[in-house]
Structure formats: C-alpha cells, structure tokens
Amino acid sequence: MPRPIQATVHTAALQHNLARVRQSVPDARVWAVVKANAYGHGIERVFEGLRGADGFALLDLAEAERVRRLGWRGPILLLEGVFEPRDLELCSRLDLWHAVHCDEQIDMLAAHKTQQPQRVFLKMNSGMNRLGFTPERYRSAWTRLNALPQVDEISLMTHFSDADGPRGIAHQEEVFLHATADLPGERSLANSAATLRHADSARIKSDWVRPGIVLYGSAPDFPERSAADWGLQPTLTLSSKLLAVQSLQPGDSVGYGSRFVAEQPLRVGVAACGYADGYPRLCDTGTPVLVNGVRTRLLGRVSMDMLMLDLTPLEQAGVPFGFGSEVTLWGRSSQGSSLSIDEVARAAGTVGYELMCAVAQRVNFAVDEGSP
C-alpha cells in the first residue's frame, strides 16, 4: 500500500464557500481565483466545486488551457496579463481576457495582428506598488488602449493592500475613484478580504470580485477572525496515520536536537508526515494536531518524513489509539472535528496560503464529493 498520508479536496466545501462569497456581494460577478494550481488543490480537482463561478482567474497560460480542456466556455482572466507577444495568439485562440499593467503590454497589443479584438483589464497602482499604472498615468493608458482596434472592452481594475487590516481600503478607493471618474467600463476591485470585510462600506461598486483564499476555507484576516467566524468550510484536509507509539520517562527527549524533553511519563505518537510532504519545519512543540479527532500537540522538531505527537489528551479522554490511528494535520477528521489550516500556519509564522501551495507532489490527493 502507499505511504499513509493523503490530501483530500472537499467539493461541497468549495461550493459552500463560493455561495458564502455570493451572499456577501449578491450583485457582483465572481472570479474564482485558481492561480498556483488552485492554491495547491489542483485545478482539475476543484473545478466541479467552483464551476458555479462566473469566471476563472489565474496567471499561467498552461493553467488557462487546462481550464478550457475541462469544458469551461466562460471568461478566463490572466491576472498578470501576457509576458511576451506570442502569448496574445493564445489569448485569441482560447478567448482569454487579460490584465494590462504596463506600457510594454500595450505595445504588444498595438503590434498584434488579430481579427478578434481582446477584452482587457487595465490595472491601476492605487497604493499596492506592485503592478499597474500610477493614477496620474492611468487615463492616458486607457486612452491609448481605447484607440487600438485590437482592443474590445476595457475594464478597470486595482488591488487592495490592506483590506485585511485596520488601514482598510478607503485610501485606495479614493485614489481609484478620482482617477477613473467618468471612464466607462466594469470595475474589479475586491479581493477576498475586501469581499467579506468591506462589502457594505465600499464606495465603488465592484462589478467583478476576485476571491481567492476564502474559496479554500481560510480566513483572509486571521487571527482577528477565523474561518468559522466567516462561515467558511475547510476545503483541504491533510491526514496521515500513526506509525508507532513510544513511551517516554522524565528526562527522555524526542526528535532531532532533543528540542522536547519529557518532564513526566507520557506516550508519544509518531506520524507519517514531515517537511518533505509540505508540513512546515518551523512548526514546534505546541502546534495543534488531531489524533482520532482529539486535539493534541506536536512535540519537538519536524523531520523530513515524520513528526511526533503528545498522546496524553487521548488517554485523558479515554480515546483508544495505536498503530494506524488517524492523524489530521489540518482540515476535517473522520470523527467530525476540524483543525483550521490557519492555526497551523500561525504556529509556523506564516499564512494558510503557503501551506496549501506547499503540499508536496509525493502526497497522494483524493477528491471528496460528499456533503460538507
């Protein structure tokens, strides 16, 4: 049999989280953001759960081809646009919409020979300072695009840097509102955090919202609010099994570097999961984990293929354990309890996005199409 570690994608949870987004912004159309191979879940594995979206947004042309091969005939948006002139040929063939964030991309469009005008999303740098035209240059970029026969409709787009925190979005909304006054075209502004946190306060109607992490059951503003607070469900479970149980006496250590030393007798479970599976090596003693649905903690240092767990809470709860017992690193246990990926990410000093994207190729994936 294969090594007992598995990542499970929950289709019904994806559908639920998409519905939660629509509940927050009922008048907007929804891009399901599936960049980075659907945040590590796999585009093919999430497609059924997210096909109720109005479009798919991503970065990579090869991923756009995969979405089309799945039978999707609706809009697909390249969030960073094209990278070289020949990419525009594929945009024409696959009917892709694409962002325009720099003069070079306008130059490519101007030189492109096509019989089919293209839909573009003109991006403004309203304060994020990554991609986009400055507010002072935005209108001239729009004018130049609008004069090209290669361009059909122009939508207006920006990205919020602080929608998940106390600074909020008002300062960028003001910049965008001033720079786009009287310009025609649909607007696309709201990311995950703005979609949930600022839907009622937004001054500018977002015709298209771009949820990413919330579709995958992670809170955009954790730990201020949890996924459960937002009514989101985990879409990815990383689970394994116990390979062994060790009995420690006071003074015994466990794992590389003897990072954990027992102060009293305790049982330690050894689970088939390590940093080569994508579990963060920076997680240390105290990181939460579930064994047979009971919450316990990691002990010592994560190694390449294994990690060690405190089995004391199971003994206290009278829950049996042993070789083959279920270990839930994040997501849902078969007993019904859940562990948020955000909690594990916080223990590693990172965010749930990174953990989702980091699950290794050697981990077997499965799709759960049952009820949430």
PDB file of N, CA and C in Angstrom, residues 50-137:
ATOM      1  N   LEU A  50     -16.153  24.716  -8.109  1.00  0.00           N
ATOM      2  CA  LEU A  50     -16.116  26.153  -8.408  1.00  0.00           C
ATOM      3  C   LEU A  50     -16.733  26.507  -9.757  1.00  0.00           C
ATOM      4  N   ARG A  51     -17.282  25.537 -10.456  1.00  0.00           N
ATOM      5  CA  ARG A  51     -17.804  25.849 -11.788  1.00  0.00           C
ATOM      6  C   ARG A  51     -19.049  26.731 -11.724  1.00  0.00           C
ATOM      7  N   GLY A  52     -19.599  26.957 -10.539  1.00  0.00           N
ATOM      8  CA  GLY A  52     -20.704  27.888 -10.376  1.00  0.00           C
ATOM      9  C   GLY A  52     -20.270  29.342 -10.376  1.00  0.00           C
ATOM     10  N   ALA A  53     -18.958  29.596 -10.449  1.00  0.00           N
ATOM     11  CA  ALA A  53     -18.462  30.977 -10.547  1.00  0.00           C
ATOM     12  C   ALA A  53     -18.762  31.536 -11.931  1.00  0.00           C
ATOM     13  N   ASP A  54     -18.592  32.838 -12.069  1.00  0.00           N
ATOM     14  CA  ASP A  54     -18.838  33.492 -13.357  1.00  0.00           C
ATOM     15  C   ASP A  54     -17.610  33.463 -14.260  1.00  0.00           C
ATOM     16  N   GLY A  55     -16.459  33.208 -13.680  1.00  0.00           N
ATOM     17  CA  GLY A  55     -15.234  33.124 -14.457  1.00  0.00           C
ATOM     18  C   GLY A  55     -14.111  32.589 -13.588  1.00  0.00           C
ATOM     19  N   PHE A  56     -13.010  32.241 -14.235  1.00  0.00           N
ATOM     20  CA  PHE A  56     -11.827  31.768 -13.525  1.00  0.00           C
ATOM     21  C   PHE A  56     -10.685  32.747 -13.770  1.00  0.00           C
ATOM     22  N   ALA A  57      -9.950  33.086 -12.707  1.00  0.00           N
ATOM     23  CA  ALA A  57      -8.821  33.998 -12.799  1.00  0.00           C
ATOM     24  C   ALA A  57      -7.558  33.264 -12.376  1.00  0.00           C
ATOM     25  N   LEU A  58      -6.482  33.473 -13.148  1.00  0.00           N
ATOM     26  CA  LEU A  58      -5.234  32.760 -12.896  1.00  0.00           C
ATOM     27  C   LEU A  58      -4.079  33.530 -13.527  1.00  0.00           C
ATOM     28  N   LEU A  59      -2.888  32.964 -13.483  1.00  0.00           N
ATOM     29  CA  LEU A  59      -1.715  33.654 -14.026  1.00  0.00           C
ATOM     30  C   LEU A  59      -1.138  32.971 -15.246  1.00  0.00           C
ATOM     31  N   ASP A  60      -1.198  31.667 -15.265  1.00  0.00           N
ATOM     32  CA  ASP A  60      -0.400  30.875 -16.179  1.00  0.00           C
ATOM     33  C   ASP A  60      -1.206  30.443 -17.397  1.00  0.00           C
ATOM     34  N   LEU A  61      -0.630  30.605 -18.575  1.00  0.00           N
ATOM     35  CA  LEU A  61      -1.320  30.213 -19.802  1.00  0.00           C
ATOM     36  C   LEU A  61      -1.591  28.717 -19.843  1.00  0.00           C
ATOM     37  N   ALA A  62      -0.668  27.924 -19.334  1.00  0.00           N
ATOM     38  CA  ALA A  62      -0.884  26.478 -19.317  1.00  0.00           C
ATOM     39  C   ALA A  62      -2.071  26.126 -18.421  1.00  0.00           C
ATOM     40  N   GLU A  63      -2.223  26.855 -17.319  1.00  0.00           N
ATOM     41  CA  GLU A  63      -3.384  26.609 -16.457  1.00  0.00           C
ATOM     42  C   GLU A  63      -4.674  27.041 -17.141  1.00  0.00           C
ATOM     43  N   ALA A  64      -4.622  28.113 -17.918  1.00  0.00           N
ATOM     44  CA  ALA A  64      -5.798  28.525 -18.680  1.00  0.00           C
ATOM     45  C   ALA A  64      -6.198  27.439 -19.675  1.00  0.00           C
ATOM     46  N   GLU A  65      -5.221  26.828 -20.314  1.00  0.00           N
ATOM     47  CA  GLU A  65      -5.515  25.729 -21.230  1.00  0.00           C
ATOM     48  C   GLU A  65      -6.185  24.568 -20.494  1.00  0.00           C
ATOM     49  N   ARG A  66      -5.727  24.287 -19.296  1.00  0.00           N
ATOM     50  CA  ARG A  66      -6.330  23.201 -18.513  1.00  0.00           C
ATOM     51  C   ARG A  66      -7.796  23.496 -18.202  1.00  0.00           C
ATOM     52  N   VAL A  67      -8.093  24.740 -17.853  1.00  0.00           N
ATOM     53  CA  VAL A  67      -9.484  25.094 -17.564  1.00  0.00           C
ATOM     54  C   VAL A  67     -10.348  24.924 -18.813  1.00  0.00           C
ATOM     55  N   ARG A  68      -9.845  25.336 -19.958  1.00  0.00           N
ATOM     56  CA  ARG A  68     -10.604  25.150 -21.196  1.00  0.00           C
ATOM     57  C   ARG A  68     -10.804  23.664 -21.504  1.00  0.00           C
ATOM     58  N   ARG A  69      -9.784  22.843 -21.272  1.00  0.00           N
ATOM     59  CA  ARG A  69      -9.919  21.411 -21.542  1.00  0.00           C
ATOM     60  C   ARG A  69     -10.958  20.751 -20.653  1.00  0.00           C
ATOM     61  N   LEU A  70     -11.214  21.363 -19.498  1.00  0.00           N
ATOM     62  CA  LEU A  70     -12.255  20.835 -18.608  1.00  0.00           C
ATOM     63  C   LEU A  70     -13.661  21.143 -19.114  1.00  0.00           C
ATOM     64  N   GLY A  71     -13.755  21.921 -20.167  1.00  0.00           N
ATOM     65  CA  GLY A  71     -15.045  22.230 -20.762  1.00  0.00           C
ATOM     66  C   GLY A  71     -15.578  23.608 -20.427  1.00  0.00           C
ATOM     67  N   TRP A  72     -14.783  24.426 -19.748  1.00  0.00           N
ATOM     68  CA  TRP A  72     -15.237  25.764 -19.378  1.00  0.00           C
ATOM     69  C   TRP A  72     -15.248  26.668 -20.605  1.00  0.00           C
ATOM     70  N   ARG A  73     -16.404  27.274 -20.865  1.00  0.00           N
ATOM     71  CA  ARG A  73     -16.552  28.161 -22.019  1.00  0.00           C
ATOM     72  C   ARG A  73     -16.730  29.623 -21.616  1.00  0.00           C
ATOM     73  N   GLY A  74     -16.765  29.885 -20.327  1.00  0.00           N
ATOM     74  CA  GLY A  74     -16.960  31.245 -19.848  1.00  0.00           C
ATOM     75  C   GLY A  74     -15.658  32.018 -19.766  1.00  0.00           C
ATOM     76  N   PRO A  75     -15.679  33.188 -19.125  1.00  0.00           N
ATOM     77  CA  PRO A  75     -14.488  34.043 -19.065  1.00  0.00           C
ATOM     78  C   PRO A  75     -13.340  33.426 -18.261  1.00  0.00           C
ATOM     79  N   ILE A  76     -12.141  33.660 -18.745  1.00  0.00           N
ATOM     80  CA  ILE A  76     -10.899  33.351 -18.023  1.00  0.00           C
ATOM     81  C   ILE A  76     -10.037  34.606 -18.071  1.00  0.00           C
ATOM     82  N   LEU A  77      -9.553  35.030 -16.914  1.00  0.00           N
ATOM     83  CA  LEU A  77      -8.764  36.259 -16.811  1.00  0.00           C
ATOM     84  C   LEU A  77      -7.338  35.929 -16.405  1.00  0.00           C
ATOM     85  N   LEU A  78      -6.366  36.438 -17.177  1.00  0.00           N
ATOM     86  CA  LEU A  78      -4.954  36.362 -16.818  1.00  0.00           C
ATOM     87  C   LEU A  78      -4.622  37.569 -15.939  1.00  0.00           C
ATOM     88  N   LEU A  79      -4.404  37.319 -14.658  1.00  0.00           N
ATOM     89  CA  LEU A  79      -4.292  38.406 -13.690  1.00  0.00           C
ATOM     90  C   LEU A  79      -3.027  39.245 -13.869  1.00  0.00           C
ATOM     91  N   GLU A  80      -1.980  38.684 -14.442  1.00  0.00           N
ATOM     92  CA  GLU A  80      -0.766  39.463 -14.707  1.00  0.00           C
ATOM     93  C   GLU A  80      -0.616  39.781 -16.183  1.00  0.00           C
ATOM     94  N   GLY A  81      -1.610  39.417 -16.960  1.00  0.00           N
ATOM     95  CA  GLY A  81      -1.544  39.696 -18.379  1.00  0.00           C
ATOM     96  C   GLY A  81      -0.575  38.794 -19.108  1.00  0.00           C
ATOM     97  N   VAL A  82      -0.126  39.246 -20.278  1.00  0.00           N
ATOM     98  CA  VAL A  82       0.788  38.453 -21.098  1.00  0.00           C
ATOM     99  C   VAL A  82       2.223  38.843 -20.803  1.00  0.00           C
ATOM    100  N   PHE A  83       3.137  37.919 -21.117  1.00  0.00           N
ATOM    101  CA  PHE A  83       4.547  38.123 -20.820  1.00  0.00           C
ATOM    102  C   PHE A  83       5.386  38.336 -22.070  1.00  0.00           C
ATOM    103  N   GLU A  84       4.881  37.952 -23.226  1.00  0.00           N
ATOM    104  CA  GLU A  84       5.575  38.173 -24.482  1.00  0.00           C
ATOM    105  C   GLU A  84       4.546  38.212 -25.605  1.00  0.00           C
ATOM    106  N   PRO A  85       4.897  38.783 -26.774  1.00  0.00           N
ATOM    107  CA  PRO A  85       3.899  38.996 -27.832  1.00  0.00           C
ATOM    108  C   PRO A  85       3.146  37.752 -28.266  1.00  0.00           C
ATOM    109  N   ARG A  86       3.829  36.614 -28.356  1.00  0.00           N
ATOM    110  CA  ARG A  86       3.136  35.425 -28.851  1.00  0.00           C
ATOM    111  C   ARG A  86       2.050  34.929 -27.897  1.00  0.00           C
ATOM    112  N   ASP A  87       2.108  35.365 -26.630  1.00  0.00           N
ATOM    113  CA  ASP A  87       1.036  34.984 -25.696  1.00  0.00           C
ATOM    114  C   ASP A  87      -0.315  35.493 -26.182  1.00  0.00           C
ATOM    115  N   LEU A  88      -0.312  36.606 -26.901  1.00  0.00           N
ATOM    116  CA  LEU A  88      -1.574  37.166 -27.389  1.00  0.00           C
ATOM    117  C   LEU A  88      -2.246  36.257 -28.401  1.00  0.00           C
ATOM    118  N   GLU A  89      -1.456  35.461 -29.128  1.00  0.00           N
ATOM    119  CA  GLU A  89      -2.037  34.498 -30.058  1.00  0.00           C
ATOM    120  C   GLU A  89      -2.853  33.450 -29.300  1.00  0.00           C
ATOM    121  N   LEU A  90      -2.309  33.005 -28.182  1.00  0.00           N
ATOM    122  CA  LEU A  90      -3.039  32.030 -27.370  1.00  0.00           C
ATOM    123  C   LEU A  90      -4.262  32.671 -26.726  1.00  0.00           C
ATOM    124  N   CYS A  91      -4.151  33.935 -26.335  1.00  0.00           N
ATOM    125  CA  CYS A  91      -5.317  34.639 -25.797  1.00  0.00           C
ATOM    126  C   CYS A  91      -6.441  34.668 -26.828  1.00  0.00           C
ATOM    127  N   SER A  92      -6.078  34.893 -28.085  1.00  0.00           N
ATOM    128  CA  SER A  92      -7.095  34.891 -29.143  1.00  0.00           C
ATOM    129  C   SER A  92      -7.684  33.502 -29.326  1.00  0.00           C
ATOM    130  N   ARG A  93      -6.824  32.496 -29.340  1.00  0.00           N
ATOM    131  CA  ARG A  93      -7.306  31.132 -29.599  1.00  0.00           C
ATOM    132  C   ARG A  93      -8.171  30.610 -28.466  1.00  0.00           C
ATOM    133  N   LEU A  94      -7.782  30.918 -27.241  1.00  0.00           N
ATOM    134  CA  LEU A  94      -8.523  30.417 -26.080  1.00  0.00           C
ATOM    135  C   LEU A  94      -9.575  31.395 -25.569  1.00  0.00           C
ATOM    136  N   ASP A  95      -9.680  32.559 -26.198  1.00  0.00           N
ATOM    137  CA  ASP A  95     -10.617  33.595 -25.772  1.00  0.00           C
ATOM    138  C   ASP A  95     -10.375  33.982 -24.317  1.00  0.00           C
ATOM    139  N   LEU A  96      -9.143  34.409 -24.049  1.00  0.00           N
ATOM    140  CA  LEU A  96      -8.759  34.805 -22.698  1.00  0.00           C
ATOM    141  C   LEU A  96      -8.824  36.319 -22.556  1.00  0.00           C
ATOM    142  N   TRP A  97      -9.322  36.777 -21.417  1.00  0.00           N
ATOM    143  CA  TRP A  97      -9.240  38.177 -21.040  1.00  0.00           C
ATOM    144  C   TRP A  97      -7.934  38.357 -20.274  1.00  0.00           C
ATOM    145  N   HIS A  98      -7.355  39.544 -20.342  1.00  0.00           N
ATOM    146  CA  HIS A  98      -6.065  39.679 -19.678  1.00  0.00           C
ATOM    147  C   HIS A  98      -5.848  41.093 -19.155  1.00  0.00           C
ATOM    148  N   ALA A  99      -5.105  41.131 -18.045  1.00  0.00           N
ATOM    149  CA  ALA A  99      -4.761  42.407 -17.432  1.00  0.00           C
ATOM    150  C   ALA A  99      -3.696  43.113 -18.265  1.00  0.00           C
ATOM    151  N   VAL A 100      -3.730  44.454 -18.222  1.00  0.00           N
ATOM    152  CA  VAL A 100      -2.694  45.294 -18.814  1.00  0.00           C
ATOM    153  C   VAL A 100      -2.203  46.213 -17.702  1.00  0.00           C
ATOM    154  N   HIS A 101      -0.922  46.092 -17.362  1.00  0.00           N
ATOM    155  CA  HIS A 101      -0.409  46.859 -16.225  1.00  0.00           C
ATOM    156  C   HIS A 101       0.814  47.692 -16.565  1.00  0.00           C
ATOM    157  N   CYS A 102       1.270  47.653 -17.856  1.00  0.00           N
ATOM    158  CA  CYS A 102       2.469  48.408 -18.194  1.00  0.00           C
ATOM    159  C   CYS A 102       2.441  48.793 -19.671  1.00  0.00           C
ATOM    160  N   ASP A 103       3.290  49.738 -20.027  1.00  0.00           N
ATOM    161  CA  ASP A 103       3.350  50.216 -21.415  1.00  0.00           C
ATOM    162  C   ASP A 103       3.741  49.103 -22.380  1.00  0.00           C
ATOM    163  N   GLU A 104       4.628  48.212 -21.938  1.00  0.00           N
ATOM    164  CA  GLU A 104       5.093  47.150 -22.814  1.00  0.00           C
ATOM    165  C   GLU A 104       3.945  46.247 -23.264  1.00  0.00           C
ATOM    166  N   GLN A 105       2.985  46.013 -22.384  1.00  0.00           N
ATOM    167  CA  GLN A 105       1.842  45.183 -22.776  1.00  0.00           C
ATOM    168  C   GLN A 105       0.947  45.907 -23.773  1.00  0.00           C
ATOM    169  N   ILE A 106       0.836  47.213 -23.663  1.00  0.00           N
ATOM    170  CA  ILE A 106       0.088  47.986 -24.670  1.00  0.00           C
ATOM    171  C   ILE A 106       0.827  47.925 -26.004  1.00  0.00           C
ATOM    172  N   ASP A 107       2.158  48.015 -25.965  1.00  0.00           N
ATOM    173  CA  ASP A 107       2.947  47.906 -27.190  1.00  0.00           C
ATOM    174  C   ASP A 107       2.707  46.564 -27.873  1.00  0.00           C
ATOM    175  N   MET A 108       2.654  45.489 -27.096  1.00  0.00           N
ATOM    176  CA  MET A 108       2.410  44.158 -27.668  1.00  0.00           C
ATOM    177  C   MET A 108       1.047  44.112 -28.358  1.00  0.00           C
ATOM    178  N   LEU A 109       0.049  44.675 -27.704  1.00  0.00           N
ATOM    179  CA  LEU A 109      -1.283  44.701 -28.306  1.00  0.00           C
ATOM    180  C   LEU A 109      -1.292  45.520 -29.590  1.00  0.00           C
ATOM    181  N   ALA A 110      -0.607  46.637 -29.594  1.00  0.00           N
ATOM    182  CA  ALA A 110      -0.594  47.506 -30.769  1.00  0.00           C
ATOM    183  C   ALA A 110       0.044  46.811 -31.970  1.00  0.00           C
ATOM    184  N   ALA A 111       0.992  45.905 -31.705  1.00  0.00           N
ATOM    185  CA  ALA A 111       1.679  45.204 -32.793  1.00  0.00           C
ATOM    186  C   ALA A 111       1.014  43.880 -33.152  1.00  0.00           C
ATOM    187  N   HIS A 112       0.014  43.473 -32.369  1.00  0.00           N
ATOM    188  CA  HIS A 112      -0.602  42.160 -32.558  1.00  0.00           C
ATOM    189  C   HIS A 112      -1.552  42.175 -33.749  1.00  0.00           C
ATOM    190  N   LYS A 113      -1.397  41.205 -34.630  1.00  0.00           N
ATOM    191  CA  LYS A 113      -2.273  41.075 -35.793  1.00  0.00           C
ATOM    192  C   LYS A 113      -3.374  40.082 -35.456  1.00  0.00           C
ATOM    193  N   THR A 114      -4.584  40.577 -35.349  1.00  0.00           N
ATOM    194  CA  THR A 114      -5.717  39.722 -34.980  1.00  0.00           C
ATOM    195  C   THR A 114      -6.979  40.234 -35.625  1.00  0.00           C
ATOM    196  N   GLN A 115      -7.880  39.304 -35.903  1.00  0.00           N
ATOM    197  CA  GLN A 115      -9.203  39.669 -36.398  1.00  0.00           C
ATOM    198  C   GLN A 115     -10.213  39.743 -35.257  1.00  0.00           C
ATOM    199  N   GLN A 116      -9.752  39.380 -34.053  1.00  0.00           N
ATOM    200  CA  GLN A 116     -10.653  39.289 -32.905  1.00  0.00           C
ATOM    201  C   GLN A 116     -10.177  40.249 -31.812  1.00  0.00           C
ATOM    202  N   PRO A 117     -10.832  41.374 -31.619  1.00  0.00           N
ATOM    203  CA  PRO A 117     -10.438  42.306 -30.551  1.00  0.00           C
ATOM    204  C   PRO A 117     -10.498  41.631 -29.182  1.00  0.00           C
ATOM    205  N   GLN A 118      -9.640  42.082 -28.265  1.00  0.00           N
ATOM    206  CA  GLN A 118      -9.485  41.404 -26.989  1.00  0.00           C
ATOM    207  C   GLN A 118     -10.027  42.241 -25.838  1.00  0.00           C
ATOM    208  N   ARG A 119     -10.546  41.547 -24.844  1.00  0.00           N
ATOM    209  CA  ARG A 119     -11.057  42.171 -23.623  1.00  0.00           C
ATOM    210  C   ARG A 119      -9.899  42.317 -22.647  1.00  0.00           C
ATOM    211  N   VAL A 120      -9.667  43.515 -22.170  1.00  0.00           N
ATOM    212  CA  VAL A 120      -8.548  43.754 -21.268  1.00  0.00           C
ATOM    213  C   VAL A 120      -9.034  44.394 -19.966  1.00  0.00           C
ATOM    214  N   PHE A 121      -8.259  44.178 -18.912  1.00  0.00           N
ATOM    215  CA  PHE A 121      -8.498  44.781 -17.604  1.00  0.00           C
ATOM    216  C   PHE A 121      -7.306  45.682 -17.302  1.00  0.00           C
ATOM    217  N   LEU A 122      -7.527  46.980 -17.376  1.00  0.00           N
ATOM    218  CA  LEU A 122      -6.463  47.947 -17.175  1.00  0.00           C
ATOM    219  C   LEU A 122      -6.231  48.129 -15.677  1.00  0.00           C
ATOM    220  N   LYS A 123      -5.019  47.836 -15.245  1.00  0.00           N
ATOM    221  CA  LYS A 123      -4.738  47.812 -13.813  1.00  0.00           C
ATOM    222  C   LYS A 123      -4.113  49.120 -13.345  1.00  0.00           C
ATOM    223  N   MET A 124      -4.636  49.612 -12.225  1.00  0.00           N
ATOM    224  CA  MET A 124      -4.093  50.809 -11.597  1.00  0.00           C
ATOM    225  C   MET A 124      -3.293  50.434 -10.356  1.00  0.00           C
ATOM    226  N   ASN A 125      -2.163  51.084 -10.180  1.00  0.00           N
ATOM    227  CA  ASN A 125      -1.408  51.010  -8.936  1.00  0.00           C
ATOM    228  C   ASN A 125      -1.949  52.106  -8.017  1.00  0.00           C
ATOM    229  N   SER A 126      -2.918  51.738  -7.191  1.00  0.00           N
ATOM    230  CA  SER A 126      -3.565  52.719  -6.322  1.00  0.00           C
ATOM    231  C   SER A 126      -2.934  52.782  -4.937  1.00  0.00           C
ATOM    232  N   GLY A 127      -1.788  52.107  -4.758  1.00  0.00           N
ATOM    233  CA  GLY A 127      -1.112  52.151  -3.464  1.00  0.00           C
ATOM    234  C   GLY A 127      -0.442  50.858  -3.072  1.00  0.00           C
ATOM    235  N   MET A 128      -0.731  49.777  -3.789  1.00  0.00           N
ATOM    236  CA  MET A 128      -0.084  48.498  -3.513  1.00  0.00           C
ATOM    237  C   MET A 128       1.387  48.515  -3.941  1.00  0.00           C
ATOM    238  N   ASN A 129       1.656  49.266  -5.016  1.00  0.00           N
ATOM    239  CA  ASN A 129       3.024  49.418  -5.533  1.00  0.00           C
ATOM    240  C   ASN A 129       3.665  48.095  -5.936  1.00  0.00           C
ATOM    241  N   ARG A 130       2.850  47.284  -6.612  1.00  0.00           N
ATOM    242  CA  ARG A 130       3.389  46.109  -7.293  1.00  0.00           C
ATOM    243  C   ARG A 130       3.242  46.330  -8.802  1.00  0.00           C
ATOM    244  N   LEU A 131       2.053  46.064  -9.325  1.00  0.00           N
ATOM    245  CA  LEU A 131       1.805  46.224 -10.749  1.00  0.00           C
ATOM    246  C   LEU A 131       0.768  47.320 -10.976  1.00  0.00           C
ATOM    247  N   GLY A 132       0.811  47.905 -12.170  1.00  0.00           N
ATOM    248  CA  GLY A 132      -0.223  48.845 -12.554  1.00  0.00           C
ATOM    249  C   GLY A 132       0.306  50.224 -12.885  1.00  0.00           C
ATOM    250  N   PHE A 133      -0.529  50.976 -13.611  1.00  0.00           N
ATOM    251  CA  PHE A 133      -0.213  52.364 -13.948  1.00  0.00           C
ATOM    252  C   PHE A 133      -0.530  53.255 -12.753  1.00  0.00           C
ATOM    253  N   THR A 134       0.301  54.250 -12.546  1.00  0.00           N
ATOM    254  CA  THR A 134       0.034  55.203 -11.485  1.00  0.00           C
ATOM    255  C   THR A 134      -1.257  55.957 -11.803  1.00  0.00           C
ATOM    256  N   PRO A 135      -1.913  56.493 -10.790  1.00  0.00           N
ATOM    257  CA  PRO A 135      -3.146  57.246 -11.058  1.00  0.00           C
ATOM    258  C   PRO A 135      -2.948  58.375 -12.060  1.00  0.00           C
ATOM    259  N   GLU A 136      -1.776  59.002 -12.041  1.00  0.00           N
ATOM    260  CA  GLU A 136      -1.509  60.124 -12.939  1.00  0.00           C
ATOM    261  C   GLU A 136      -1.407  59.669 -14.401  1.00  0.00           C
ATOM    262  N   ARG A 137      -1.027  58.436 -14.626  1.00  0.00           N
ATOM    263  CA  ARG A 137      -0.847  57.924 -15.982  1.00  0.00           C
ATOM    264  C   ARG A 137      -1.981  57.013 -16.425  1.00  0.00           C
TER     265      ARG A 137
END
